[in-house]
XYZ file of C-alpha atoms in Angstrom:
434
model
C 164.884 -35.880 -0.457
C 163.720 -35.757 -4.320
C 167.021 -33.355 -5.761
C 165.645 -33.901 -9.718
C 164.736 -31.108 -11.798
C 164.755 -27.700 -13.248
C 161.439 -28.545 -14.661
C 159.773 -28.161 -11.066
C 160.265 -24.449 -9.614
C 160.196 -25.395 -6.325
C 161.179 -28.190 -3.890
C 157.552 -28.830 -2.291
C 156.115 -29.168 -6.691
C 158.926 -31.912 -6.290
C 157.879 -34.123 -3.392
C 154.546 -33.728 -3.517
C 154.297 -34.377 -7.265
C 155.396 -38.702 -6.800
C 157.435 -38.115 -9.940
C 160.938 -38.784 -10.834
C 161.831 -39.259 -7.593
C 165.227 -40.234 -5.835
C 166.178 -40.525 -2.365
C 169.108 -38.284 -1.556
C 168.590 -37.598 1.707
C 170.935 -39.186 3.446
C 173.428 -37.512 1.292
C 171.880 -34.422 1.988
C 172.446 -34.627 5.743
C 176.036 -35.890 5.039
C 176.952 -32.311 3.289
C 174.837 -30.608 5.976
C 176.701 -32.029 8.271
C 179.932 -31.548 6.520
C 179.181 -27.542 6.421
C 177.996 -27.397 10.312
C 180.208 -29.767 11.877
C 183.618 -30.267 9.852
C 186.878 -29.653 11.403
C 188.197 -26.253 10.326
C 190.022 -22.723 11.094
C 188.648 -19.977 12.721
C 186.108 -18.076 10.074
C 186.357 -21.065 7.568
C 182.670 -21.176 7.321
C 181.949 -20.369 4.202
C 181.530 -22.294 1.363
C 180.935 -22.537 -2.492
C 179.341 -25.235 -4.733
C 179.555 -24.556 -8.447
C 177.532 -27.337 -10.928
C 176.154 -26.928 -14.327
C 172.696 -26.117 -15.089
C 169.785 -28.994 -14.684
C 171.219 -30.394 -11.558
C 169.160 -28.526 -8.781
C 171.383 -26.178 -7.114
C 168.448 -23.932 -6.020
C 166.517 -27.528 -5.463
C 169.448 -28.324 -3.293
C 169.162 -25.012 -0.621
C 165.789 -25.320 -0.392
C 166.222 -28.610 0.560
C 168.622 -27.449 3.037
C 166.769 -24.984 4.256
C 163.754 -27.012 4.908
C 166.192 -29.625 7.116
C 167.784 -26.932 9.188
C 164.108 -25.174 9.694
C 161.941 -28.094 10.278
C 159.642 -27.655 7.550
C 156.594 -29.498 9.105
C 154.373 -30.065 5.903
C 157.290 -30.873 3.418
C 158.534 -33.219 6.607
C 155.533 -34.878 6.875
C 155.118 -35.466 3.302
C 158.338 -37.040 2.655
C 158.328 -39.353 6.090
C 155.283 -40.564 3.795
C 157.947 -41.672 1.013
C 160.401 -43.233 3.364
C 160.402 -47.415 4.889
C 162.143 -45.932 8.163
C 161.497 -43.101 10.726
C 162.650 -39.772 9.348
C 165.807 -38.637 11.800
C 166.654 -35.599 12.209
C 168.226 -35.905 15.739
C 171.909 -35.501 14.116
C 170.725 -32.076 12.105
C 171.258 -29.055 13.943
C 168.587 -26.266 14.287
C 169.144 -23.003 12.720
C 167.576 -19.735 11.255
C 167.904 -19.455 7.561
C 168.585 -16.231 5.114
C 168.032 -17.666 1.946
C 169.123 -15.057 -1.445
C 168.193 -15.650 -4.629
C 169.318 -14.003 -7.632
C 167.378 -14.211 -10.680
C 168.681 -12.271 -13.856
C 168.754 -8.275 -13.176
C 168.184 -5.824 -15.713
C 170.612 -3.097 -13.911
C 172.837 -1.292 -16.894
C 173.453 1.379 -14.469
C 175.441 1.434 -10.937
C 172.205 2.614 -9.043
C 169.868 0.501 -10.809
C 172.002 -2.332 -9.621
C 172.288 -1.023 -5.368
C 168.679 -0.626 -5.771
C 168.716 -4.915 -6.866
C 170.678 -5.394 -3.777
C 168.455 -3.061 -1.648
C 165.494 -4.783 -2.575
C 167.304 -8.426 -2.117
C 167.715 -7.411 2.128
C 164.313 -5.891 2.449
C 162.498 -8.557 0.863
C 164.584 -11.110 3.708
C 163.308 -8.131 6.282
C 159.683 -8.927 4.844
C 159.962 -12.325 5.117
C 161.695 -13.085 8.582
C 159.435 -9.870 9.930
C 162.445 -7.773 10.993
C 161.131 -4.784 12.091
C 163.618 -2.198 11.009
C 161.723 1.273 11.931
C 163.477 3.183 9.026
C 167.307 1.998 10.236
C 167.619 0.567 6.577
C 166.791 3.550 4.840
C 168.922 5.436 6.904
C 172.122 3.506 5.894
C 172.946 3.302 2.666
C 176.129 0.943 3.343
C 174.579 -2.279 1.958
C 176.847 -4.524 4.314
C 175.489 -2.460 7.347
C 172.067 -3.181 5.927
C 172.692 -6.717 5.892
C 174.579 -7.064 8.906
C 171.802 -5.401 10.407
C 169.604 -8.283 9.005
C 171.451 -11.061 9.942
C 171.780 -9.789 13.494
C 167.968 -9.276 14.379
C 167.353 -12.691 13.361
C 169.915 -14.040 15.010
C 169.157 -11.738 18.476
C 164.993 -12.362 17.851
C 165.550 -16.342 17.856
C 168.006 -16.911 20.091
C 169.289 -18.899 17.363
C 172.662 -19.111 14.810
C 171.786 -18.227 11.084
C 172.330 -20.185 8.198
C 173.107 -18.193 4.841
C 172.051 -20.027 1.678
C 172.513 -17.985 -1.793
C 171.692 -19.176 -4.843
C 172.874 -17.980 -8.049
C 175.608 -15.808 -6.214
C 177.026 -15.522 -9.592
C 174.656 -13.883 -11.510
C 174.717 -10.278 -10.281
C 178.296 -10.477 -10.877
C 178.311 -11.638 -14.211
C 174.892 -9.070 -14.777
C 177.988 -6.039 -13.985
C 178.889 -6.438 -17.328
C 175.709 -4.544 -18.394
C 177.255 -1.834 -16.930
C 179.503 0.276 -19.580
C 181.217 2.313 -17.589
C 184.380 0.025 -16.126
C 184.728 2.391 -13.089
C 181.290 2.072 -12.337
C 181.190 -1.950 -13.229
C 184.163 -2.302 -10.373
C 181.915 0.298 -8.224
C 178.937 -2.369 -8.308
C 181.143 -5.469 -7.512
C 182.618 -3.942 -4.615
C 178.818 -3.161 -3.502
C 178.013 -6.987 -3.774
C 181.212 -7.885 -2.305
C 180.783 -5.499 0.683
C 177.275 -6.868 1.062
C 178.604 -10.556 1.162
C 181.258 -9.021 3.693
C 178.377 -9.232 5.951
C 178.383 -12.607 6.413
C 182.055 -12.576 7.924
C 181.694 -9.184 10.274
C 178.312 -11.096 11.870
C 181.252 -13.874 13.394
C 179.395 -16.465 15.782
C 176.020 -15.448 14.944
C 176.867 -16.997 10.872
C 176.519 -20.609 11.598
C 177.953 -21.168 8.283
C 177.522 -19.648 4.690
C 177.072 -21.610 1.184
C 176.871 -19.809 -2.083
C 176.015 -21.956 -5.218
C 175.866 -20.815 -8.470
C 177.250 -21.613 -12.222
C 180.588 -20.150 -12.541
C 183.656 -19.332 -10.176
C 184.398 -15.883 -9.526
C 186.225 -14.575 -7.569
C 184.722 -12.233 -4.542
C 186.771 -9.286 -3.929
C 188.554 -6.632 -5.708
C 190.496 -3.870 -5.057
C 187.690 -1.644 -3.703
C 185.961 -4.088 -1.204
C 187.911 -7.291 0.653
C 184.335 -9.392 0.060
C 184.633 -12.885 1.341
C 188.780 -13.619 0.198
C 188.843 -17.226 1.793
C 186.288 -19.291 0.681
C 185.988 -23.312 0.638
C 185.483 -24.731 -2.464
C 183.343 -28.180 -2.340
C 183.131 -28.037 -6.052
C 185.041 -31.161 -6.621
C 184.967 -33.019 -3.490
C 183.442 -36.166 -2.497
C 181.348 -34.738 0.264
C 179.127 -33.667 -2.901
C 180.462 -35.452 -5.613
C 176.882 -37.063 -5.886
C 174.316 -34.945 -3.611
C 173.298 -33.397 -7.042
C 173.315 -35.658 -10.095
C 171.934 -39.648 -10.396
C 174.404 -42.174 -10.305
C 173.033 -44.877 -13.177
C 172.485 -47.526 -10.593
C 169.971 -44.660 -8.822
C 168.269 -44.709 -12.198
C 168.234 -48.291 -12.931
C 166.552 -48.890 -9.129
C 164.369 -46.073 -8.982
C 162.986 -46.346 -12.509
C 162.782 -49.715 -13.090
C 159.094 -49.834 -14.593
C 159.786 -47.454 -16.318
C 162.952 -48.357 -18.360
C 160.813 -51.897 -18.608
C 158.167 -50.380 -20.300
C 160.192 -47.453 -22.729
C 162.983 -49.447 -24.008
C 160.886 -51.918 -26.020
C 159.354 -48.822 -27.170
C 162.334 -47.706 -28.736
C 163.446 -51.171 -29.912
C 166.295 -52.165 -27.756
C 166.535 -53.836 -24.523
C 166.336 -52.069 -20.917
C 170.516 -52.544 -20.560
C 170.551 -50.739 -23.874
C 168.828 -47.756 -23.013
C 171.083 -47.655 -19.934
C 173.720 -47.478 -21.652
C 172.543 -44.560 -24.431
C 171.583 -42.710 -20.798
C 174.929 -43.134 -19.588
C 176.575 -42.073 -22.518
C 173.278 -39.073 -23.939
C 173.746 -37.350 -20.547
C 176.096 -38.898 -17.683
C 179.919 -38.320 -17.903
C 180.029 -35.896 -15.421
C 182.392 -36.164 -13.056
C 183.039 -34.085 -9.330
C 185.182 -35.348 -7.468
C 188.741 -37.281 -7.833
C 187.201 -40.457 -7.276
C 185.331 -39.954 -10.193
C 182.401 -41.499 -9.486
C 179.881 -40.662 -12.342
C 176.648 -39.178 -12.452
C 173.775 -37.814 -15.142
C 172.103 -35.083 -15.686
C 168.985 -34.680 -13.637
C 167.356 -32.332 -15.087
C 167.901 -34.076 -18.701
C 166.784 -37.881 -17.120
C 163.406 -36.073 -15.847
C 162.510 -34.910 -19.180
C 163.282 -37.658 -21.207
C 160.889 -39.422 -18.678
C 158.238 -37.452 -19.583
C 158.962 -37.776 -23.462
C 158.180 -41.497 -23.051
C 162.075 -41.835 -23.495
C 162.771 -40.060 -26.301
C 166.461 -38.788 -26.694
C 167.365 -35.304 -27.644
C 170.028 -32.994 -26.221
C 167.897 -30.971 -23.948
C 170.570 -29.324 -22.484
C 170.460 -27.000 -25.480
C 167.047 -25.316 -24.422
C 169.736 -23.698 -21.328
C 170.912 -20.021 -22.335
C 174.262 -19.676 -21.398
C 174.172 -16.204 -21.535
C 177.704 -15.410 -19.727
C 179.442 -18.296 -21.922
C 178.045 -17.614 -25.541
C 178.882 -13.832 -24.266
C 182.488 -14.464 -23.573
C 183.194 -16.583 -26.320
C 182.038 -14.189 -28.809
C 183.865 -11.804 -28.012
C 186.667 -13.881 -27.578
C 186.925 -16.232 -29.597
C 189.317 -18.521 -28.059
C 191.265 -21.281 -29.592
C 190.120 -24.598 -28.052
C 192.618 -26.785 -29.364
C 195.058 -27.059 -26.117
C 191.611 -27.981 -23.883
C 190.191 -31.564 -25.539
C 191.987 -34.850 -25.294
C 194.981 -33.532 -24.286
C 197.271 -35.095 -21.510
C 198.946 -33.740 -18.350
C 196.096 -30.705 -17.896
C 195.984 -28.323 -14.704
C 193.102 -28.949 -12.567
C 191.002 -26.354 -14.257
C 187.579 -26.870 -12.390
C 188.320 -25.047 -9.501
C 190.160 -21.879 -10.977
C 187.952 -18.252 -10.946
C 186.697 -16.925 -14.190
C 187.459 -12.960 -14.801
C 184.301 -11.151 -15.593
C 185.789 -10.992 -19.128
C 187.437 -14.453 -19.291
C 190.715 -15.239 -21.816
C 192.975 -18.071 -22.017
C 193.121 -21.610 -20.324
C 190.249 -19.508 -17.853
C 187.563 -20.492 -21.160
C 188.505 -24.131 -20.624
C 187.770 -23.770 -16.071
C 184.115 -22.177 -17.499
C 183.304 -24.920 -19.985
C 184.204 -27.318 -17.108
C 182.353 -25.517 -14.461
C 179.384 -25.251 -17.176
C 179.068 -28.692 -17.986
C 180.505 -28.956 -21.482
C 183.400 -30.976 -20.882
C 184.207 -33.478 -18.533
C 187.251 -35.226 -16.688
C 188.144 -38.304 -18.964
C 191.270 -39.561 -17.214
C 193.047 -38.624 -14.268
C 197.332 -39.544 -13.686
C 197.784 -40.189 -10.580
C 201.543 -39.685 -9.173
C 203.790 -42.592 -8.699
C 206.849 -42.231 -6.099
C 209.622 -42.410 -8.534
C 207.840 -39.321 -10.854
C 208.667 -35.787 -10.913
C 205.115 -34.142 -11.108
C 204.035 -33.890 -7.405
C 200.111 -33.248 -8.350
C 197.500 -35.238 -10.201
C 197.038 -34.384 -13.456
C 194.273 -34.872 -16.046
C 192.474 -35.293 -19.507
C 189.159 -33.488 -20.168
C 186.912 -34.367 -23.227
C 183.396 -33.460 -23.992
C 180.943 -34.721 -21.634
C 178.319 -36.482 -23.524
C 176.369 -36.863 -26.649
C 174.083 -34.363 -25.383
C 176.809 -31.605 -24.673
C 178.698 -31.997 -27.632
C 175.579 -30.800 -29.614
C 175.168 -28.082 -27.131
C 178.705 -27.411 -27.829
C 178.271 -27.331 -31.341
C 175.761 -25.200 -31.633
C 177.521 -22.672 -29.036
C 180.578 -22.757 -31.036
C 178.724 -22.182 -34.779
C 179.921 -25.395 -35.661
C 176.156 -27.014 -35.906
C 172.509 -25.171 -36.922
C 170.841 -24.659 -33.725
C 167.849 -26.950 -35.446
C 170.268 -29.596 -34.335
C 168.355 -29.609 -30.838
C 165.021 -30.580 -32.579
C 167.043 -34.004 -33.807
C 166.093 -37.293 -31.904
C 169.438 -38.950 -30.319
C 169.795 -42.645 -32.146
C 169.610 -44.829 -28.956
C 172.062 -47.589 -31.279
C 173.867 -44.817 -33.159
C 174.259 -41.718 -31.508
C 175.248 -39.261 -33.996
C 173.299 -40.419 -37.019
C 172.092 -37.485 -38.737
C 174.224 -34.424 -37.037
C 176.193 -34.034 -40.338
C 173.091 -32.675 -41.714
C 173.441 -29.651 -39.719
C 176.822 -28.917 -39.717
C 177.604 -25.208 -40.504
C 179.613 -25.401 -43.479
C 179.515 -21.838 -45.287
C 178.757 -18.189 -44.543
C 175.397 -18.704 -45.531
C 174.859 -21.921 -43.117
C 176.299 -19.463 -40.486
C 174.389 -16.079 -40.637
């Protein structure tokens, strides 16, 4: 299963385009597994996976969803791409809601319900749930969905799957709102909507919301979803999303052959400025490594030119918070003996050590070191050292924090010498900075 790009929209552009792709299907199946079939307690079904942007979360649910609904054609296709038999006899079978949140407009607390509204009639629409007026008759949004979720379930004879992508965005979108009564009115609405998911019990086979940034999901008005696993650092996806550099250097090898003489150094060269322009990220403990795939695919089709594409991403939430903000970094970077900050929530208005969880959770910085504890120590948890990820985040960073000209993007990343030439854009003055 090709898991590459931001650059294609959708997962069928992806496998039926023969470009830039990588195998990670039997990964794939591993985490599907992991989320059907892993030991748990009673209503620990549901699940969150938080990554930075360019690695394919929304790439990743569809993906899922086509294994858990048998998508003939995309099936087909990829058994095409594959030396073996494509097996699915280990998958289980299951009806899928699939949300997607793009970025609402809402400023008001009804403009945002009506989002919401329109999210479970659109699902009605497209799973042909007949509803005979019962939605418009109940304007308790986790009625409406529960209401969803059990027609599907009842019509198919089947359990449902709930995949959500970019769960984080209508919360983050609340801040539109200026009223702060009415802000906490239109979380609890979401919340009560997610809420859904629990009160449908067996008929949920299980519940995975991916998205950008931890928050949490519930508040004083609405309970939400309170317990929620979080695979965001784990090694059950430490490396669904994301190419490993050995990925790279097998599935690319013609490639790398023919663009590194190009560029005037040697194919083990060019590795190595990939590794360091866009890997460093790391997801799990064991800190296995992996790039950026949405930053490999287009310096593919740049004939391997270098640049920190990264910076083309808005980071509307971030460069939000941090202007208003304005934190004091200092404590985050190269700095010893750290919490684990990836896996903390974010407020809606962030402060503190909470700016250094979103800058991991966005991509910016890294783990660099991890201190593991020995038997005779008094610290009974891990603890660790974060740094800036890569030469292509730092210039992000940069540019975020006013410390570069955002022309900086436009400058080609030195494949010998990496940050030739940033000094030029360095904001020095007032006049650099307006």
């Amino acid at each position: 299963m090709a898991l590459n790009s931001v650059n294609n929209s959708h997962l069928h552009d992806v496998v039926f385009a023969d470009r830039h792709y990588i195998n990670k299907l039997a990964k794939l199946k591993d985490l599907i597994n992991y989320l059907d079939k892993a030991p748990r307690l009673p209503n620990q079904n549901f699940f969150m996976l938080i990554r930075p942007r360019g690695f394919g979360l929304s790439l990743t649910n569809e993906a899922i969803e086509s294994l858990l609904v048998r998508d003939e054609m995309l099936l087909d296709h990829l058994q095409n791409k594959l030396d073996n038999s494509l097996d699915l006899s280990d998958l289980g079978s299951y009806e899928v809601i699939h949300l997607s949140f793009s970025n609402p407009k809402a400023n008001t607390l009804s403009s945002f319900m009506l989002i919401l509204q329109e999210t479970i009639q659109r699902q009605c629409w497209e799973h042909h749930v007949k509803n005979k007026g019962a939605l418009a008759l109940v304007s308790d949004l986790r009625q409406q969905m529960l209401f969803l979720i059990c027609a599907i379930s009842d019509n198919s004879k089947k359990q449902v799957v709930v995949l959500v992508d970019n769960y984080d965005v209508p919360i983050y979108s609340v801040r539109n709102i200026a009223n702060p009564e009415e802000r906490q009115q239109a979380l609890a609405l979401y919340f009560d909507m997610l809420s859904a998911f629990r009160q449908a019990g067996d008929r949920v086979k299980f519940c995975l919301l991916a998205g950008h940034v931890k928050f949490a999901l519930s508040n004083n008005m609405s309970e939400g979803l309170p317990h929620i696993v979080d695979l965001s650092f784990s090694n059950i996806a430490a490396t669904v999303m994301g190419f490993t550099i050995e990925e790279i250097k097998q599935s690319y090898e013609k490639d790398l052959a023919r663009i590194a003489p190009q560029l005037g150094v040697t194919t083990s060269e060019y590795l190595d400025a990939l590794q360091h322009c866009y890997g460093g990220f790391i997801f799990s403990d064991a800190k296995q490594e992996v790039l950026c795939p949405y930053s490999i695919s287009r310096v593919l089709d740049n004939e391997g030119e270098l640049y920190a594409y990264a910076c083309d991403n808005h980071y509307t939430f971030l460069r939000q918070s941090l202007d208003e903000e304005e934190p004091d970094l200092n404590w985050l970077l190269d700095k010893d003996g750290q919490d684990q900050l990836f896996l903390e929530e974010v407020d809606l208005f962030p402060k503190g050590k909470q700016f250094g969880s979103l800058l991991l959770q966005q991509g910016f910085v890294s783990v660099k070191k991890i201190t593991y504890p020995k038997a005779d120590d008094h610290i009974m948890s891990w603890r660790y050292c974060y740094g800036l990820t890569n030469v292509e985040m730092q210039r992000a960073f940069k540019i975020l924090m006013k410390q570069a000209r955002p022309e900086l993007r436009e400058l080609a990343i030195n494949p010998r010498i990496y940050h030739a030439g940033e000094e030029q854009y360095a904001i020095v003055s007032d006049k650099d900075h307006a």
